[in-house]
Amino acid sequence: MTVEKADSTVEEVTKPTPYVPGPNAIDVSPSKDSGVLKEVLREGEGSETPQPGSKVFVHYVGTLTDGTKFDSSRDRGTPFEFNIGKGNVIKAWDIGVATMKKGELAVFSCKSEYAYGENGSPPKIPPNATLIFEIEVLDWQGEDLSQKKDGGILRYQIEAGEGYATPNDGAAVEVHLTGKYQDNVFEDRDVIFPLGEGSEYGVCEGLERALEKFKKGEKSRILLKSKYAFKKDGKPEFNIPSNADIEYVVHLINFEKAKESWSLDTDGKLEQAKFFKEKGTNYFKAGKYTLAAKMYKNIITFMEFESGFEGEKDVQRKSLLLAGHLNLAMCYLKLDEHIEARDNCDKALDLEPTNLKGLFRRGQAYLAMGEPERAKVDFEMVLKLEPSNKAAASHVVMCNNKLREQKGREKMIYANMFEKFAKQDKAERSNLVNGWWDGDKVVTEKDDDLVPKIEKKKKVLNIKRPGTGDSNNKSSENDRNNTNTPQTSESKVGDKAAESIGTLGESSKL
Amino acid sequence: MAAPVPEKNSSQFVSLLSQLLSTNNSEKVIEIIQDKENKQIIKDESWEIVRVACEYLTLDTYLKSRSLFNSCETVLEEIARVALPEEALLEFLEQIESPDSDEKFSALLKPLQIVLLQLTKRKEQSLSWCLSTIKTYIKGVPIPENQNLEGNEKLLMDADPNVQRINDLYSRISVFYKPFIENVAREVHGDIPEKEVIEKQRQLLISFLLHILEKPLVYLDLEWNSEGAKSSARVSAEEIVFCLGCIMPDVLMFLDYDGPINESSEEDDAEVSSNLDGSLHYFIREDKVPTMSLSVLYYLIFAEGLLQHLLPIVYDPVFVFRSCLHHASVLLKNPEVMILKKGLLLSQAVIQKLPDKKILSIELEHPSYRQFVDVLTHAMVYCGVEECRKLAGTIFKSFLFKFDTKGRYLLMCNLQKTVNHSGTLGYIITLLKDMIRQEIAQKDLPNFFQGKCLYDLVTGYCRLPNGAESDLVELADEIISALNLLRFLLLHDEKNETCIWDHIKSFEKGYFDPLREGLKLSRAHYKLKLRELSEERQKAPGKRSEVTITVGCQQLPDVPYDQKVFLINSALNAFDLMECLLSHINECIEAKVSH
């Protein structure tokens, strides 16, 4: 019956008479600029309209304002199907069809800004053309996110996300989940987890599949068949029986973007860095230091190059970078990786030479590395900057104790050593007949451990010599140079070079 | 009424036929095979008769005694009409699956078609068998070699025996599939009871047509610029695309098709096939849609202008642009020039459709663009045909200018990280200069092209990876372009609107100074080499030159004396050019300072 009705209207529209929106036409464009005018020709059923992402089946006839028909799905004989709200069709369609109910028939008058713009779509659509579409919505389905397209994971969007980026496998996602089974909410929580490891966090497979297709900020209703949810086992603690289909409302609050993403501008990078800082801190508080360190490292990758940052944003960048290094140092201290801890403190202190946390943590690292002298310098610096810092004071005492201990030990070593040297000298003198080189007896017995100890001593002495502050800067400068070299040594291969000579003339012409 | 034929007779019939064929008595063969009296025997003995007749379907018979070959064809066609279709189908399929020659393959297509059209049961399964056999056969045909043909040279392709063979097979196949297409096209519109069967056939045929649109057709020349004769391959391609247009509900339905599903995840075919409501679902399965086939389809639609009357005019232009660039990238990845060129033409066509500077920067989030730029810049440098390299360069330029200011800025920032070929970088820097020129000409200079943003962007392109010791010959292209760019900025922005003058000290310290130093070193090095060469020549004029030259960390292979001198001189020229540019820049700076 509907078909007949539709046919009769087709004839009306295909007459080459210009369409003029009637008095009942309403402006459905979001900015109310009369860009998309809608006139309902036949009401549809119910009150539901297709949600963004749904696959919609329509019949349509498109005409220019002078009545010339340029396209018609009815002429092709098959309904046209498309995913709504994804920018796959002209804006007027995404806006217009989203207002239609099942079975509804309406005429839309679409200004060129909502259609093919100043270029038109040659040869049929001239530049700046207003288009008239008569559209009949036949049906729609929720968007099927399952790989097999078996209807096991259906998405109904509530709020659209932004941009195009979706989380990659392994990317950290921050989501809010509300799970429902037969109208009973069984869980309602915020969770952060790396995509692909959802099972560790009680996030079922189907939700992960769905999240791969989510954009930032998106909120959607997800219907899951049991095989993508809790399967045969069900979930007794939530009162979910076996083989039960469930429903979720999922909000993707934020996620880790691929670092190579081309559209990341400075704001995007700052946002990512903040995201990781927060996540790192959560992990740190939970005692998951390795994970926390991973998060803090991400801050550094996003923030380390100043390119593009300016003014206030550069200040923000620096403070995030500083926090990244400091927190990373803290994680490394907890993980007993003292060299890394020191290096990160060095970097933090490059950014802010009087940073108390940086100095303190480097002191801790040195202390743990058995270098109380360097540690003491750092702790004393903290005290100088903040005389009331009790922790620093107590660490200075610790350093002093360590130093005294060390000195005592050294004293013993040297005492022994001098004694031995004296003995040796005597022995050598008595053997002088054979010459000093003939000293097989001179070799010190049972003092194998002497050599390393002397080495150590030397190290300590060496370190004393250059000015303390300077030495740090120097070493970090060296670090930077070192990190630079691998990049620079990555030279191009010869054949490319030969090519470049060949194309020289050409490219400069271009 | 013929008397019932005794059993003995039937074997006699086969041996008689066999004898007649061996003595090449075509007339008699046709006579007995068309004799209504023998109908029952033919029906009973179809298996044997097919076997006997097929023995003569060889290239040899085809060349030496065409009439015998033709009479065998008649025998097979007669069997197709008379025998039980289900049985005959299996007999023919068995024969066509092991073809010894194109002749046998082609001769069997006709009887197969007759049988298939007669079938009443299990139509789509039988069709599916036949189509997949044909598909396999045609994909196994050897392809013409990559000959890097330029311009009109590609007309020679039609003379290549491999190409002729492919063309031949395609025209035979088209005769085979056409009736099925017509059938489906006719009935898909009507409301007939066996809608599901037709639907299934439609999907099979779409998949089949897409398959044969790919290999080996993609290796052939499908271009036609509305003058001159169409290549045979183009004719076949048009036929296939036209048929697709007849049976696809929307020829653009695969625009955002993103590959088959991952088969590694748990198998449950039954479930999938039971769920064939949406037309796309069928094609999600692996091997239903070969990726390159879509690229060829969209190449033919957008670059060659086929099926224009069937395109739904509701798709968003940017969506079409993005999707087609993805399909173009698939072609551009291929080293075969015939394939790569199609990618270039497809991307050119969709890029031309959009106005400049309108695409929003957020689009860049889509990985398609990155992929496209990667393969396009690669083609710009490494494609074997100069025409294509140049075309790629032009396309690259117009692509960049399609984006809004922020998009262009982001592209330029990211390109310096992804591209590492000096010539390409040189070209990109030249484009950056064009971009900045346009921006400066505007009244309100956008934030992205001034101040720190601009400085960061420009310094990114002023690369001296090893400071003064960088290989200036290898980097020559980008250095010259970068110097040109800086000179342009200093000359055209005397009022310091871009704030480039605020950073002049950093440029001096980070780029000009090490470059000057590097020029001194490199010049001395190459002059020394030149002297070594001439000394060597004086000492032993006829001897092979042994002086080594190293460019980009690699020693040049053994090249003759003249070429070495030429290389060194061109390097010295490049140094001159750099020095000249440097001194121009210096003049600008000094003039500014003295003011």
Coordinates of N, CA and C in Angstrom, one line a residue, chain B residues 167-244:
Chain B
N167 N 42.6 -10.3 -23.4 CA 41.5 -9.6 -24.0 C 40.5 -10.7 -24.6
D168 N 41.1 -11.7 -25.3 CA 40.3 -12.7 -25.9 C 39.4 -13.4 -24.9
L169 N 40.1 -13.8 -23.8 CA 39.3 -14.5 -22.7 C 38.2 -13.6 -22.2
Y170 N 38.5 -12.4 -21.9 CA 37.5 -11.5 -21.4 C 36.3 -11.4 -22.3
S171 N 36.6 -11.3 -23.6 CA 35.4 -11.2 -24.5 C 34.6 -12.5 -24.5
R172 N 35.3 -13.6 -24.4 CA 34.5 -14.9 -24.3 C 33.7 -15.0 -23.0
I173 N 34.3 -14.6 -21.9 CA 33.6 -14.7 -20.6 C 32.4 -13.7 -20.6
S174 N 32.6 -12.6 -21.3 CA 31.5 -11.6 -21.2 C 30.2 -12.2 -21.9
V175 N 30.5 -13.0 -23.0 CA 29.3 -13.7 -23.6 C 28.7 -14.7 -22.7
F176 N 29.5 -15.3 -21.8 CA 29.0 -16.2 -20.9 C 28.2 -15.6 -19.8
Y177 N 28.7 -14.6 -19.2 CA 27.9 -14.1 -18.0 C 26.7 -13.2 -18.3
K178 N 26.7 -12.6 -19.5 CA 25.7 -11.6 -19.8 C 24.3 -12.1 -19.6
P179 N 23.9 -13.2 -20.0 CA 22.5 -13.6 -19.8 C 22.1 -13.7 -18.4
F180 N 23.0 -14.1 -17.5 CA 22.7 -14.1 -16.1 C 22.5 -12.8 -15.5
I181 N 23.3 -11.8 -16.0 CA 23.2 -10.4 -15.5 C 21.8 -9.9 -15.9
E182 N 21.5 -10.1 -17.2 CA 20.2 -9.6 -17.7 C 19.0 -10.2 -16.9
N183 N 19.2 -11.5 -16.6 CA 18.2 -12.2 -15.8 C 17.9 -11.5 -14.4
V184 N 19.1 -11.3 -13.7 CA 19.0 -10.7 -12.4 C 18.5 -9.3 -12.5
A185 N 19.0 -8.5 -13.5 CA 18.7 -7.1 -13.6 C 17.2 -7.0 -13.8
R186 N 16.6 -7.9 -14.6 CA 15.2 -7.9 -14.9 C 14.4 -8.2 -13.7
E187 N 14.8 -9.2 -13.0 CA 13.9 -9.6 -11.9 C 14.1 -9.0 -10.6
V188 N 15.2 -8.3 -10.4 CA 15.5 -7.7 -9.1 C 14.5 -6.5 -8.9
H189 N 14.0 -6.0 -10.0 CA 13.0 -4.9 -9.8 C 11.6 -5.4 -9.5
G190 N 11.3 -6.5 -10.2 CA 10.0 -7.1 -10.1 C 9.8 -7.7 -8.7
D191 N 8.5 -7.9 -8.3 CA 8.2 -8.6 -7.1 C 7.9 -10.0 -7.3
I192 N 9.0 -10.8 -7.4 CA 8.8 -12.2 -7.8 C 8.9 -13.1 -6.6
P193 N 8.3 -14.3 -6.7 CA 8.3 -15.2 -5.5 C 9.8 -15.6 -5.1
E194 N 10.6 -15.9 -6.1 CA 11.9 -16.4 -5.8 C 13.0 -15.3 -5.6
K195 N 12.5 -14.2 -4.9 CA 13.3 -13.1 -4.7 C 14.7 -13.5 -4.0
E196 N 14.6 -14.4 -3.1 CA 15.8 -14.7 -2.4 C 16.9 -15.4 -3.3
V197 N 16.4 -16.2 -4.2 CA 17.3 -16.9 -5.1 C 18.0 -15.8 -6.0
I198 N 17.1 -14.9 -6.5 CA 17.7 -13.9 -7.3 C 18.7 -13.0 -6.6
E199 N 18.4 -12.7 -5.3 CA 19.2 -11.9 -4.5 C 20.6 -12.6 -4.3
K200 N 20.5 -13.9 -4.1 CA 21.7 -14.7 -4.0 C 22.6 -14.7 -5.2
Q201 N 21.9 -14.8 -6.4 CA 22.6 -14.8 -7.7 C 23.2 -13.4 -7.9
R202 N 22.5 -12.4 -7.5 CA 23.0 -11.0 -7.6 C 24.3 -10.9 -6.9
Q203 N 24.3 -11.3 -5.7 CA 25.5 -11.2 -4.9 C 26.7 -12.0 -5.5
L204 N 26.4 -13.2 -6.0 CA 27.4 -14.0 -6.6 C 28.0 -13.3 -7.8
L205 N 27.1 -12.7 -8.6 CA 27.6 -12.0 -9.8 C 28.4 -10.8 -9.5
I206 N 27.9 -10.0 -8.5 CA 28.7 -8.8 -8.2 C 30.1 -9.2 -7.8
S207 N 30.1 -10.2 -6.9 CA 31.4 -10.7 -6.4 C 32.3 -11.1 -7.6
F208 N 31.7 -11.9 -8.5 CA 32.4 -12.4 -9.7 C 32.9 -11.2 -10.6
L209 N 32.1 -10.3 -10.8 CA 32.5 -9.2 -11.7 C 33.6 -8.4 -11.0
L210 N 33.5 -8.2 -9.7 CA 34.5 -7.5 -9.1 C 35.9 -8.2 -9.2
H211 N 35.8 -9.5 -9.0 CA 37.0 -10.3 -9.1 C 37.6 -10.2 -10.5
I212 N 36.8 -10.3 -11.6 CA 37.5 -10.2 -12.9 C 37.9 -8.8 -13.2
L213 N 37.3 -7.8 -12.5 CA 37.8 -6.4 -12.7 C 39.2 -6.2 -12.2
E214 N 39.6 -7.1 -11.3 CA 40.9 -6.9 -10.7 C 42.0 -7.5 -11.6
K215 N 42.4 -8.7 -11.2 CA 43.5 -9.3 -12.0 C 42.9 -10.2 -13.1
P216 N 43.4 -10.3 -14.2 CA 44.6 -9.5 -14.8 C 44.2 -8.2 -15.4
L217 N 43.0 -7.8 -15.4 CA 42.6 -6.6 -16.1 C 43.3 -5.3 -15.6
V218 N 43.6 -5.3 -14.3 CA 44.2 -4.1 -13.7 C 45.6 -3.9 -14.3
Y219 N 46.2 -4.9 -14.9 CA 47.5 -4.7 -15.5 C 47.5 -4.1 -16.9
L220 N 46.3 -3.9 -17.4 CA 46.1 -3.4 -18.8 C 45.7 -2.0 -18.8
D221 N 45.9 -1.4 -20.0 CA 45.6 0.0 -20.1 C 44.1 0.2 -20.3
L222 N 43.5 0.9 -19.4 CA 42.0 1.1 -19.4 C 41.6 2.6 -19.7
E223 N 42.7 3.4 -20.0 CA 42.4 4.8 -20.3 C 41.8 5.0 -21.6
W224 N 41.0 6.0 -21.7 CA 40.4 6.5 -23.0 C 40.1 7.9 -22.9
N225 N 40.6 8.8 -23.8 CA 40.4 10.2 -23.6 C 39.4 10.7 -24.7
S226 N 38.4 9.9 -25.0 CA 37.3 10.2 -25.9 C 37.8 10.6 -27.3
E227 N 39.1 10.3 -27.6 CA 39.4 10.3 -29.1 C 40.3 9.1 -29.3
G228 N 40.4 8.7 -30.6 CA 41.1 7.5 -30.9 C 40.3 6.2 -30.5
A229 N 40.9 5.1 -30.7 CA 40.2 3.8 -30.5 C 40.4 3.4 -29.0
K230 N 39.3 2.8 -28.5 CA 39.5 2.2 -27.2 C 40.3 1.0 -27.2
S231 N 41.1 0.7 -26.2 CA 41.8 -0.6 -26.2 C 40.8 -1.7 -25.9
S232 N 41.1 -2.9 -26.3 CA 40.2 -4.0 -26.1 C 39.9 -4.2 -24.6
A233 N 41.0 -3.9 -23.8 CA 40.8 -4.1 -22.4 C 39.8 -3.1 -21.9
R234 N 39.8 -1.9 -22.4 CA 38.9 -0.9 -22.0 C 37.5 -1.3 -22.3
V235 N 37.3 -1.9 -23.5 CA 36.0 -2.3 -23.9 C 35.5 -3.4 -22.9
S236 N 36.4 -4.3 -22.5 CA 35.9 -5.4 -21.6 C 35.6 -4.7 -20.2
A237 N 36.5 -3.8 -19.8 CA 36.2 -3.1 -18.5 C 34.9 -2.4 -18.5
E238 N 34.6 -1.7 -19.6 CA 33.3 -1.0 -19.7 C 32.2 -2.0 -19.5
E239 N 32.3 -3.1 -20.2 CA 31.3 -4.1 -20.2 C 31.0 -4.6 -18.7
I240 N 32.1 -4.9 -18.0 CA 32.0 -5.3 -16.7 C 31.3 -4.3 -15.8
V241 N 31.8 -3.1 -15.9 CA 31.3 -2.0 -15.1 C 29.8 -1.7 -15.4
F242 N 29.5 -1.8 -16.6 CA 28.1 -1.6 -17.0 C 27.2 -2.6 -16.4
C243 N 27.7 -3.9 -16.4 CA 26.9 -5.0 -15.8 C 26.8 -4.7 -14.3
L244 N 27.9 -4.3 -13.7 CA 27.8 -4.0 -12.2 C 26.8 -3.0 -12.0

